[in-house]
Amino acid sequence: VIWMTQSPSLLSASTGDRVTISCRMSQGISSYLAWYQQKPGKAPELLIYAASTLQSGVPSRFSGSGSGTDFTLTISCLQSEDFATYYCQQYYSFPWTFGQGTKVEIK
Amino acid sequence: QITLKESGPTLVKPTQTLTLTCTFSGFSLSTSGVGVGWIRQPPGKALEWLALIYWNDDKRYSPSLKSRLTITKDTSKNQVVLTMTNMDPVDTATYYCAHPDPRPGSFFFDYWGQGTLVTVSS
């Protein structure tokens, strides 16, 4: 099983801030990483796959980077609708696993 | 347009078997590469992948829950059914069905159902 460490678990930020979320793997996964956004009471939504490919319809202020064991989700200019919880997911090896989540809250 | 919707009981008793149905539209489980998966999320906690079934009836299960899970499909009804035996209060969660990207090696989920909250309590 590939273990994932997502940090921070809670991030306080203001509208307009640049925020960065980290996801670290217990072993290399090449670029087989996805990022999801989840708002309260809603299902997760796919933001990024293959570590850096933006899903259709996702604003360009979201970006992903990294390969191997260290990955980053960046929101370049935080908007009010971006306050949510973000999860990474590895799909390099079975069983597919999710990170513990990062809640982005209003400072 | 791909949509998925979960249905099933909202309350089950400990030791009972949970049966959830995912009814989908916008794709067919008879098409090569297509699958449907189940993921759950306990209240306030992270996501946990449970099971996945493919167009060719290939099935994958979370190793930690494999002994309790069964996933089946009814292609004619556009439905996937997940059963989980011996339910326990720790299984209280929102259960989601989701559509994995159909490209080879792309085991991420591009469409999700709205989820259904299942509470396990006597």
mmCIF file of C-alpha atoms in Angstrom:
data_model
loop_
_atom_site.group_PDB
_atom_site.id
_atom_site.type_symbol
_atom_site.label_atom_id
_atom_site.label_comp_id
_atom_site.label_asym_id
_atom_site.label_seq_id
_atom_site.Cartn_x
_atom_site.Cartn_y
_atom_site.Cartn_z
ATOM 1 C CA VAL A 1 0.000 0.000 0.000
ATOM 2 C CA ILE A 2 1.256 3.469 -0.871
ATOM 3 C CA TRP A 3 0.894 5.867 2.027
ATOM 4 C CA MET A 4 0.238 9.512 1.406
ATOM 5 C CA THR A 5 1.012 12.481 3.597
ATOM 6 C CA GLN A 6 -0.935 15.578 2.703
ATOM 7 C CA SER A 7 -0.049 18.901 4.317
ATOM 8 C CA PRO A 8 -1.087 21.112 5.822
ATOM 9 C CA SER A 9 -4.326 19.656 7.147
ATOM 10 C CA LEU A 10 -5.695 23.177 7.639
ATOM 11 C CA LEU A 11 -4.734 26.289 5.735
ATOM 12 C CA SER A 12 -6.042 29.737 6.611
ATOM 13 C CA ALA A 13 -5.848 32.195 3.752
ATOM 14 C CA SER A 14 -7.413 35.309 2.321
ATOM 15 C CA THR A 15 -8.977 35.977 -1.038
ATOM 16 C CA GLY A 16 -6.232 36.786 -3.512
ATOM 17 C CA ASP A 17 -3.587 34.731 -1.724
ATOM 18 C CA ARG A 18 -1.411 32.178 -3.438
ATOM 19 C CA VAL A 19 -1.742 28.852 -1.641
ATOM 20 C CA THR A 20 0.185 25.624 -1.918
ATOM 21 C CA ILE A 21 -0.824 22.154 -0.765
ATOM 22 C CA SER A 22 1.631 19.279 -0.583
ATOM 23 C CA CYS A 23 1.162 15.563 -1.093
ATOM 24 C CA ARG A 24 4.059 13.229 -0.364
ATOM 25 C CA MET A 25 4.108 9.521 -1.236
ATOM 26 C CA SER A 26 5.744 6.663 0.627
ATOM 27 C CA GLN A 27 7.179 5.497 -2.698
ATOM 28 C CA GLY A 28 7.490 6.847 -6.211
ATOM 29 C CA ILE A 29 4.360 7.003 -8.337
ATOM 30 C CA SER A 30 5.697 8.712 -11.460
ATOM 31 C CA SER A 31 2.934 11.225 -12.319
ATOM 32 C CA TYR A 32 -0.065 9.087 -11.424
ATOM 33 C CA LEU A 33 -1.642 11.645 -9.119
ATOM 34 C CA ALA A 34 -5.010 13.411 -9.128
ATOM 35 C CA TRP A 35 -6.354 16.331 -7.097
ATOM 36 C CA TYR A 36 -9.978 16.835 -6.074
ATOM 37 C CA GLN A 37 -11.916 19.698 -4.526
ATOM 38 C CA GLN A 38 -14.776 18.990 -2.146
ATOM 39 C CA LYS A 39 -17.213 21.528 -0.753
ATOM 40 C CA PRO A 40 -19.356 20.803 2.318
ATOM 41 C CA GLY A 41 -22.175 18.382 1.593
ATOM 42 C CA LYS A 42 -21.032 17.838 -1.985
ATOM 43 C CA ALA A 43 -19.201 15.127 -3.877
ATOM 44 C CA PRO A 44 -15.536 15.640 -4.754
ATOM 45 C CA GLU A 45 -14.772 17.201 -8.111
ATOM 46 C CA LEU A 46 -11.737 16.358 -10.215
ATOM 47 C CA LEU A 47 -9.354 19.278 -10.638
ATOM 48 C CA ILE A 48 -6.119 17.817 -11.938
ATOM 49 C CA TYR A 49 -4.878 14.431 -13.152
ATOM 50 C CA ALA A 50 -1.515 13.107 -14.273
ATOM 51 C CA ALA A 51 -0.062 15.435 -11.636
ATOM 52 C CA SER A 52 -0.367 18.565 -13.781
ATOM 53 C CA THR A 53 -3.154 18.199 -16.361
ATOM 54 C CA LEU A 54 -6.101 20.471 -15.690
ATOM 55 C CA GLN A 55 -9.495 18.829 -16.004
ATOM 56 C CA SER A 56 -11.749 20.470 -18.573
ATOM 57 C CA GLY A 57 -13.584 23.447 -17.140
ATOM 58 C CA VAL A 58 -11.269 23.965 -14.175
ATOM 59 C CA PRO A 59 -10.002 27.549 -13.831
ATOM 60 C CA SER A 60 -6.394 28.169 -14.794
ATOM 61 C CA ARG A 61 -5.575 29.539 -11.341
ATOM 62 C CA PHE A 62 -5.303 25.896 -10.301
ATOM 63 C CA SER A 63 -2.082 24.113 -11.179
ATOM 64 C CA GLY A 64 -0.332 20.933 -10.194
ATOM 65 C CA SER A 65 3.292 19.925 -10.236
ATOM 66 C CA GLY A 66 5.643 17.191 -9.142
ATOM 67 C CA SER A 67 6.554 13.628 -9.929
ATOM 68 C CA GLY A 68 7.927 10.646 -8.076
ATOM 69 C CA THR A 69 7.129 11.204 -4.406
ATOM 70 C CA ASP A 70 6.455 14.933 -4.015
ATOM 71 C CA PHE A 71 3.501 16.783 -5.487
ATOM 72 C CA THR A 72 1.993 20.226 -5.120
ATOM 73 C CA LEU A 73 -1.363 21.813 -5.814
ATOM 74 C CA THR A 74 -1.194 25.571 -6.216
ATOM 75 C CA ILE A 75 -4.028 28.076 -6.341
ATOM 76 C CA SER A 76 -2.484 31.223 -7.739
ATOM 77 C CA CYS A 77 -5.101 33.750 -6.617
ATOM 78 C CA LEU A 78 -7.584 32.356 -4.143
ATOM 79 C CA GLN A 79 -11.213 33.129 -4.909
ATOM 80 C CA SER A 80 -14.179 32.909 -2.534
ATOM 81 C CA GLU A 81 -15.430 29.761 -4.252
ATOM 82 C CA ASP A 82 -12.101 28.010 -3.629
ATOM 83 C CA PHE A 83 -12.621 27.678 0.116
ATOM 84 C CA ALA A 84 -13.053 23.930 0.332
ATOM 85 C CA THR A 85 -11.219 20.733 1.190
ATOM 86 C CA TYR A 86 -8.694 19.334 -1.262
ATOM 87 C CA TYR A 87 -7.642 15.701 -1.628
ATOM 88 C CA CYS A 88 -4.861 14.026 -3.571
ATOM 89 C CA GLN A 89 -5.231 10.484 -4.925
ATOM 90 C CA GLN A 90 -2.545 8.161 -6.247
ATOM 91 C CA TYR A 91 -3.464 5.753 -9.015
ATOM 92 C CA TYR A 92 -0.031 4.312 -9.662
ATOM 93 C CA SER A 93 -0.652 1.115 -7.806
ATOM 94 C CA PHE A 94 -3.520 -0.821 -6.392
ATOM 95 C CA PRO A 95 -5.140 -0.151 -3.963
ATOM 96 C CA TRP A 96 -5.717 3.429 -5.016
ATOM 97 C CA THR A 97 -5.458 5.742 -2.040
ATOM 98 C CA PHE A 98 -6.429 9.269 -1.067
ATOM 99 C CA GLY A 99 -4.648 11.787 1.089
ATOM 100 C CA GLN A 100 -6.129 12.948 4.376
ATOM 101 C CA GLY A 101 -7.298 16.251 2.960
ATOM 102 C CA THR A 102 -6.427 19.920 3.310
ATOM 103 C CA LYS A 103 -9.139 22.300 4.386
ATOM 104 C CA VAL A 104 -8.675 25.802 3.008
ATOM 105 C CA GLU A 105 -10.521 28.233 5.236
ATOM 106 C CA ILE A 106 -11.000 31.966 5.313
ATOM 107 C CA LYS A 107 -8.425 33.720 7.457
ATOM 108 C CA GLN B 1 -23.669 13.932 -20.137
ATOM 109 C CA ILE B 2 -22.555 11.474 -17.506
ATOM 110 C CA THR B 3 -24.569 11.232 -14.301
ATOM 111 C CA LEU B 4 -24.549 8.766 -11.434
ATOM 112 C CA LYS B 5 -26.880 8.415 -8.481
ATOM 113 C CA GLU B 6 -26.671 6.215 -5.425
ATOM 114 C CA SER B 7 -29.662 4.644 -3.726
ATOM 115 C CA GLY B 8 -30.166 2.396 -0.747
ATOM 116 C CA PRO B 9 -31.022 2.407 2.939
ATOM 117 C CA THR B 10 -30.092 5.346 5.103
ATOM 118 C CA LEU B 11 -30.024 3.257 8.268
ATOM 119 C CA VAL B 12 -28.793 -0.283 8.828
ATOM 120 C CA LYS B 13 -28.328 -2.247 12.019
ATOM 121 C CA PRO B 14 -25.014 -3.704 13.127
ATOM 122 C CA THR B 15 -24.283 -7.117 11.559
ATOM 123 C CA GLN B 16 -26.729 -6.470 8.728
ATOM 124 C CA THR B 17 -25.771 -6.429 5.043
ATOM 125 C CA LEU B 18 -25.796 -3.135 3.172
ATOM 126 C CA THR B 19 -26.902 -3.086 -0.456
ATOM 127 C CA LEU B 20 -26.339 0.064 -2.479
ATOM 128 C CA THR B 21 -27.278 0.661 -6.091
ATOM 129 C CA CYS B 22 -25.596 3.082 -8.477
ATOM 130 C CA THR B 23 -27.787 4.046 -11.436
ATOM 131 C CA PHE B 24 -25.939 5.861 -14.172
ATOM 132 C CA SER B 25 -26.477 7.428 -17.551
ATOM 133 C CA GLY B 26 -24.351 8.874 -20.307
ATOM 134 C CA PHE B 27 -22.138 5.825 -20.715
ATOM 135 C CA SER B 28 -22.444 2.071 -21.050
ATOM 136 C CA LEU B 29 -20.766 -0.634 -19.028
ATOM 137 C CA SER B 30 -20.608 -2.710 -22.171
ATOM 138 C CA THR B 31 -18.075 -0.309 -23.709
ATOM 139 C CA SER B 32 -14.430 -1.315 -23.553
ATOM 140 C CA GLY B 33 -12.471 0.446 -20.811
ATOM 141 C CA VAL B 34 -15.482 1.665 -18.871
ATOM 142 C CA GLY B 35 -15.921 1.050 -15.171
ATOM 143 C CA VAL B 36 -17.809 2.174 -12.069
ATOM 144 C CA GLY B 37 -16.304 2.500 -8.625
ATOM 145 C CA TRP B 38 -17.414 3.036 -5.033
ATOM 146 C CA ILE B 39 -15.757 5.367 -2.547
ATOM 147 C CA ARG B 40 -16.883 6.200 0.971
ATOM 148 C CA GLN B 41 -16.279 9.030 3.419
ATOM 149 C CA PRO B 42 -17.009 8.839 7.150
ATOM 150 C CA PRO B 43 -18.333 12.113 8.571
ATOM 151 C CA GLY B 44 -15.528 14.648 8.777
ATOM 152 C CA LYS B 45 -12.961 12.192 7.476
ATOM 153 C CA ALA B 46 -11.097 11.375 4.292
ATOM 154 C CA LEU B 47 -12.134 9.458 1.213
ATOM 155 C CA GLU B 48 -11.627 5.709 1.013
ATOM 156 C CA TRP B 49 -11.804 3.726 -2.214
ATOM 157 C CA LEU B 50 -13.822 0.506 -1.843
ATOM 158 C CA ALA B 51 -14.381 -1.341 -5.105
ATOM 159 C CA LEU B 52 -14.496 -1.044 -8.857
ATOM 160 C CA ILE B 53 -16.018 -3.105 -11.677
ATOM 161 C CA TYR B 54 -15.140 -2.936 -15.358
ATOM 162 C CA TRP B 55 -16.995 -3.540 -18.595
ATOM 163 C CA ASN B 56 -15.429 -7.018 -18.848
ATOM 164 C CA ASP B 57 -16.554 -7.923 -15.309
ATOM 165 C CA ASP B 58 -13.043 -7.465 -13.913
ATOM 166 C CA LYS B 59 -13.465 -6.513 -10.253
ATOM 167 C CA ARG B 60 -11.127 -4.835 -7.793
ATOM 168 C CA TYR B 61 -11.614 -4.537 -4.059
ATOM 169 C CA SER B 62 -9.917 -2.680 -1.254
ATOM 170 C CA PRO B 63 -7.745 -5.331 0.406
ATOM 171 C CA SER B 64 -8.813 -4.219 3.880
ATOM 172 C CA LEU B 65 -12.511 -4.768 3.071
ATOM 173 C CA LYS B 66 -12.345 -7.440 0.391
ATOM 174 C CA SER B 67 -13.891 -10.175 2.538
ATOM 175 C CA ARG B 68 -17.002 -8.047 3.108
ATOM 176 C CA LEU B 69 -17.564 -6.518 -0.325
ATOM 177 C CA THR B 70 -19.224 -7.713 -3.510
ATOM 178 C CA ILE B 71 -19.664 -5.567 -6.606
ATOM 179 C CA THR B 72 -21.852 -6.562 -9.527
ATOM 180 C CA LYS B 73 -23.243 -4.915 -12.631
ATOM 181 C CA ASP B 74 -26.455 -5.039 -14.624
ATOM 182 C CA THR B 75 -25.524 -3.629 -17.988
ATOM 183 C CA SER B 76 -29.081 -3.672 -19.305
ATOM 184 C CA LYS B 77 -30.276 -1.522 -16.390
ATOM 185 C CA ASN B 78 -27.192 0.728 -16.263
ATOM 186 C CA GLN B 79 -26.717 -0.208 -12.642
ATOM 187 C CA VAL B 80 -23.899 -1.301 -10.365
ATOM 188 C CA VAL B 81 -24.624 -2.850 -6.987
ATOM 189 C CA LEU B 82 -22.310 -2.903 -3.972
ATOM 190 C CA THR B 83 -22.995 -5.160 -1.019
ATOM 191 C CA MET B 84 -21.134 -4.915 2.263
ATOM 192 C CA THR B 85 -21.691 -7.577 4.886
ATOM 193 C CA ASN B 86 -21.483 -7.446 8.666
ATOM 194 C CA MET B 87 -21.983 -3.705 8.964
ATOM 195 C CA ASP B 88 -20.547 -1.936 11.997
ATOM 196 C CA PRO B 89 -20.999 1.606 13.344
ATOM 197 C CA VAL B 90 -17.520 2.464 11.980
ATOM 198 C CA ASP B 91 -18.970 1.886 8.499
ATOM 199 C CA THR B 92 -21.173 4.952 8.938
ATOM 200 C CA ALA B 93 -20.270 7.103 5.961
ATOM 201 C CA THR B 94 -21.390 8.794 2.805
ATOM 202 C CA TYR B 95 -21.047 6.280 -0.005
ATOM 203 C CA TYR B 96 -20.302 7.574 -3.486
ATOM 204 C CA CYS B 97 -20.299 5.841 -6.821
ATOM 205 C CA ALA B 98 -18.024 7.318 -9.438
ATOM 206 C CA HIS B 99 -16.912 6.922 -13.045
ATOM 207 C CA PRO B 100 -13.193 6.350 -13.616
ATOM 208 C CA ASP B 101 -11.541 7.881 -16.631
ATOM 209 C CA PRO B 102 -11.711 5.139 -19.282
ATOM 210 C CA ARG B 103 -8.210 5.622 -20.683
ATOM 211 C CA PRO B 104 -5.779 2.792 -19.844
ATOM 212 C CA GLY B 105 -4.036 3.360 -16.533
ATOM 213 C CA SER B 106 -6.246 6.289 -15.589
ATOM 214 C CA PHE B 107 -7.702 5.147 -12.298
ATOM 215 C CA PHE B 108 -8.986 8.546 -11.205
ATOM 216 C CA PHE B 109 -12.634 9.568 -11.019
ATOM 217 C CA ASP B 110 -13.973 12.241 -13.349
ATOM 218 C CA TYR B 111 -17.679 11.978 -12.480
ATOM 219 C CA TRP B 112 -19.242 11.350 -9.069
ATOM 220 C CA GLY B 113 -22.708 10.699 -7.757
ATOM 221 C CA GLN B 114 -24.147 12.973 -5.086
ATOM 222 C CA GLY B 115 -23.495 10.372 -2.394
ATOM 223 C CA THR B 116 -25.772 8.661 0.080
ATOM 224 C CA LEU B 117 -25.301 8.771 3.844
ATOM 225 C CA VAL B 118 -25.549 5.391 5.507
ATOM 226 C CA THR B 119 -25.762 5.259 9.288
ATOM 227 C CA VAL B 120 -25.088 2.043 11.152
ATOM 228 C CA SER B 121 -26.890 1.968 14.462
ATOM 229 C CA SER B 122 -29.110 -0.291 16.481
#
